[in-house]
């Protein structure tokens, strides 16, 4: 199905060449997206904190050609990477109807991440959102009257076609993606800035990512999403995510941290529970993931410090806590949790405000 609002008019006004660079962050979901329908439509809505320090920087040089077929070269950290091209090619094919002007260009794309490539941190959210933003900057050069609202909305729409969670990496500090009755403007097609009141405590929230396993994931998220189709608990899981999203609204407004913790941790464990119950079943957590979870629970019981965890589709643990608990939590991490991290590595991050263009454009 073609979404007409994102199909541009034809234009003769194609710039000859240019270059644009975007820095786009990763995000961490509080209510998880896992399971999708055709064309990257999520099976349930989700909401995430936009991160700040974990980001991709992508520059995009465009040169008009006469060939009428998009050509591109891709460089990762300065090295030409032909093995990354099929994924990007697929993205360009998916967005073809929405960005037809790309067919008139040859592109040189350079990308790098602020986090180590082999850190087990998925770069698809930051990488695909950065690329979508570069495409939108070219579109804006063709249609200069475009509003900022449309720019961001379409960037999220395009990013979603690259990787679902990338739709939540354009803006910040919180982004909701997927149709939900309590979010009037929400859509399965793009993420929206969290529209409800947000308590001060969440505006400076911290996320320290403990790198338990830096290896490549054994099951890709594409396959993981797909396995939800035969999962006996799928419908219950989608219902739970919808209900958790509704429950979060008053919690995010009041700053009720115990209630926040319960939903966030339950979401992480439910995500992994549906992995355990897929056919074929799989486990992405490692023994050290569980050691860390146990230790966080003990610490919280002993000290009352409102620290909690969440997980992505991997073994790494995101430790979430308010800024006012930073000293205690960093002590816990340095004194104890670091022992469960591969080579003692972890990344300190915090809630961020979204992507930014960094080439003075
Ligand atoms: O964007 P994808 O297809 O890589 O899916 C990511 C799914 C999770 O990270 C596990 C959850 C989420 O909502 O980000």
XYZ file of C-alpha atoms in Angstrom, residues 102-347:
246
model
C 17.326 9.262 -5.521
C 17.320 7.459 -8.868
C 18.946 10.520 -10.423
C 21.973 10.402 -8.122
C 25.210 8.674 -7.363
C 25.867 8.654 -3.626
C 28.932 8.266 -1.478
C 27.895 7.361 2.050
C 30.305 7.391 4.985
C 29.168 6.147 8.371
C 30.710 5.595 11.785
C 29.426 4.796 15.247
C 30.391 6.378 18.557
C 30.297 2.911 20.119
C 32.606 0.065 19.113
C 31.313 -1.948 16.177
C 31.706 -5.200 18.099
C 29.930 -4.106 21.263
C 26.738 -6.070 20.743
C 24.918 -2.727 20.476
C 22.667 -2.777 17.457
C 23.535 0.088 15.155
C 20.435 -0.295 12.997
C 18.384 2.336 14.878
C 21.074 5.013 14.798
C 22.455 4.027 11.385
C 19.146 3.786 9.538
C 17.757 6.967 11.110
C 20.925 8.883 10.165
C 20.634 7.635 6.590
C 16.925 8.516 6.406
C 17.713 12.028 7.661
C 20.373 12.458 4.956
C 17.809 11.445 2.320
C 15.389 13.970 3.785
C 17.993 16.741 3.618
C 18.337 16.057 -0.104
C 14.533 16.123 -0.394
C 14.468 19.434 1.481
C 17.022 20.825 -0.989
C 14.573 19.898 -3.756
C 11.485 21.192 -1.891
C 12.781 24.048 0.290
C 9.311 25.007 1.577
C 8.995 21.715 3.499
C 7.998 22.187 7.158
C 10.141 20.859 9.996
C 7.203 18.767 11.162
C 6.906 17.028 7.786
C 10.678 16.638 7.585
C 10.826 14.800 10.931
C 7.717 12.766 10.302
C 8.883 11.556 6.914
C 12.411 10.927 8.251
C 10.847 8.637 10.866
C 8.641 7.033 8.203
C 11.670 6.294 5.984
C 13.824 5.159 8.926
C 11.098 2.682 9.889
C 11.400 1.060 6.479
C 15.097 0.458 7.235
C 14.625 -0.823 10.783
C 11.487 -0.523 12.904
C 13.163 0.864 16.009
C 14.973 3.483 13.866
C 11.631 5.307 13.558
C 12.073 6.223 17.247
C 15.539 7.784 16.813
C 14.718 11.071 15.069
C 13.504 13.110 18.033
C 13.624 12.953 21.830
C 13.584 12.635 24.759
C 10.810 10.026 24.443
C 9.247 8.713 21.254
C 6.119 6.634 20.822
C 5.615 4.534 17.692
C 2.527 2.514 16.766
C -1.209 3.153 16.887
C -2.563 3.383 20.433
C -5.892 4.811 21.614
C -4.244 6.955 24.322
C -1.950 8.625 21.792
C -4.195 10.589 19.481
C -1.584 11.379 16.812
C 0.075 7.973 16.973
C 0.681 5.944 13.856
C 2.092 2.599 12.797
C 3.950 4.474 10.059
C 6.188 6.802 12.095
C 7.201 7.727 15.618
C 5.848 10.798 17.415
C 7.326 12.870 20.204
C 5.842 11.664 23.475
C 2.776 13.918 23.761
C 1.919 13.604 27.482
C 3.405 15.313 30.493
C 6.818 14.027 31.546
C 7.985 14.313 35.156
C 11.312 16.132 35.690
C 13.000 12.980 36.991
C 12.801 11.354 33.562
C 14.267 14.311 31.693
C 17.766 13.521 32.957
C 17.481 9.731 33.225
C 20.691 7.710 32.890
C 21.377 4.500 30.974
C 24.632 2.663 31.544
C 25.018 -0.173 29.062
C 26.870 -3.168 30.456
C 28.548 -5.012 27.590
C 28.075 -8.618 28.619
C 28.650 -10.085 25.187
C 30.158 -8.144 22.342
C 29.680 -10.900 19.784
C 27.294 -10.977 16.865
C 23.748 -11.963 17.880
C 22.935 -15.630 17.240
C 19.419 -14.769 16.035
C 18.857 -11.576 14.037
C 15.978 -9.328 15.007
C 14.463 -9.863 11.547
C 14.162 -13.582 12.277
C 13.065 -12.923 15.865
C 10.194 -10.679 14.736
C 9.193 -13.292 12.206
C 9.018 -16.053 14.798
C 6.244 -14.151 16.584
C 3.931 -15.313 13.789
C 3.812 -18.851 15.174
C 4.276 -17.973 18.836
C 1.417 -19.304 21.017
C 1.706 -16.290 23.354
C 1.891 -13.645 20.635
C -1.587 -12.169 21.060
C -1.229 -12.000 24.840
C 2.139 -10.310 24.430
C 0.757 -7.663 22.039
C -2.104 -7.022 24.472
C 0.330 -6.705 27.363
C 2.441 -4.133 25.474
C -0.668 -2.064 24.704
C -1.728 -2.204 28.324
C 1.773 -1.357 29.651
C 1.934 1.655 27.357
C -1.371 2.938 28.773
C -0.168 2.298 32.341
C 3.042 4.230 31.730
C 1.260 7.515 30.990
C 0.331 8.424 34.608
C 3.642 6.966 35.850
C 5.722 9.123 33.513
C 3.673 12.105 34.638
C 3.912 11.529 38.395
C 7.475 10.210 38.548
C 6.336 7.049 40.362
C 9.654 5.170 40.120
C 8.596 1.827 41.715
C 5.739 1.581 39.197
C 8.086 2.615 36.366
C 10.578 -0.061 37.368
C 7.928 -2.767 37.464
C 6.752 -2.051 33.925
C 10.215 -1.605 32.423
C 11.638 -4.805 33.900
C 8.501 -6.770 33.095
C 8.709 -5.585 29.471
C 12.331 -6.717 29.183
C 11.565 -10.149 30.628
C 8.438 -10.547 28.486
C 10.491 -9.779 25.377
C 12.899 -12.567 26.273
C 10.050 -14.850 27.363
C 8.593 -14.802 23.858
C 12.023 -15.668 22.502
C 12.084 -18.684 24.835
C 8.647 -19.738 23.600
C 9.221 -19.329 19.844
C 9.728 -22.328 17.579
C 12.644 -22.618 17.094
C 13.264 -21.308 20.626
C 16.329 -19.292 21.444
C 18.046 -17.607 24.375
C 19.906 -14.338 23.900
C 20.671 -13.772 27.580
C 23.974 -15.089 28.944
C 24.709 -16.317 32.478
C 26.203 -12.907 33.263
C 23.001 -11.178 32.143
C 21.187 -13.055 34.904
C 23.961 -12.404 37.445
C 23.606 -8.680 36.801
C 19.809 -8.780 37.071
C 20.024 -10.639 40.399
C 22.573 -8.186 41.736
C 20.476 -5.168 40.689
C 17.480 -6.649 42.501
C 19.492 -7.314 45.672
C 21.021 -3.840 45.596
C 17.618 -2.224 45.158
C 16.204 -4.249 48.066
C 19.162 -3.452 50.315
C 19.501 0.268 49.547
C 16.159 1.441 48.150
C 18.027 3.071 45.232
C 15.553 3.108 42.292
C 17.794 1.407 39.749
C 16.413 -1.078 37.238
C 17.386 -2.928 34.093
C 16.110 -3.398 30.612
C 17.292 -5.610 27.767
C 17.417 -5.378 24.010
C 17.469 -8.353 21.704
C 20.827 -9.418 23.128
C 22.784 -10.208 26.277
C 23.820 -6.662 27.204
C 22.075 -5.009 30.139
C 20.865 -1.412 30.116
C 20.965 -0.099 33.683
C 18.406 2.707 34.047
C 18.414 5.150 36.961
C 17.583 8.745 37.855
C 20.362 11.319 37.901
C 20.030 11.745 41.670
C 21.118 8.122 42.144
C 24.090 8.388 39.810
C 26.851 8.134 42.439
C 25.429 5.055 44.151
C 24.716 3.244 40.881
C 28.130 4.017 39.367
C 29.726 2.679 42.572
C 27.708 -0.536 42.197
C 28.776 -0.828 38.563
C 32.474 -0.138 39.202
C 32.711 -2.286 42.314
C 30.615 -5.248 41.256
C 28.814 -5.304 37.924
C 31.881 -4.571 35.838
C 33.089 -8.086 36.670
C 30.262 -9.477 34.511
C 31.114 -7.324 31.482
C 33.281 -8.559 28.616
C 36.736 -7.047 29.218
C 35.121 -4.862 31.901
C 33.523 -2.667 29.247
C 30.435 -0.514 29.718
C 29.097 2.697 28.154
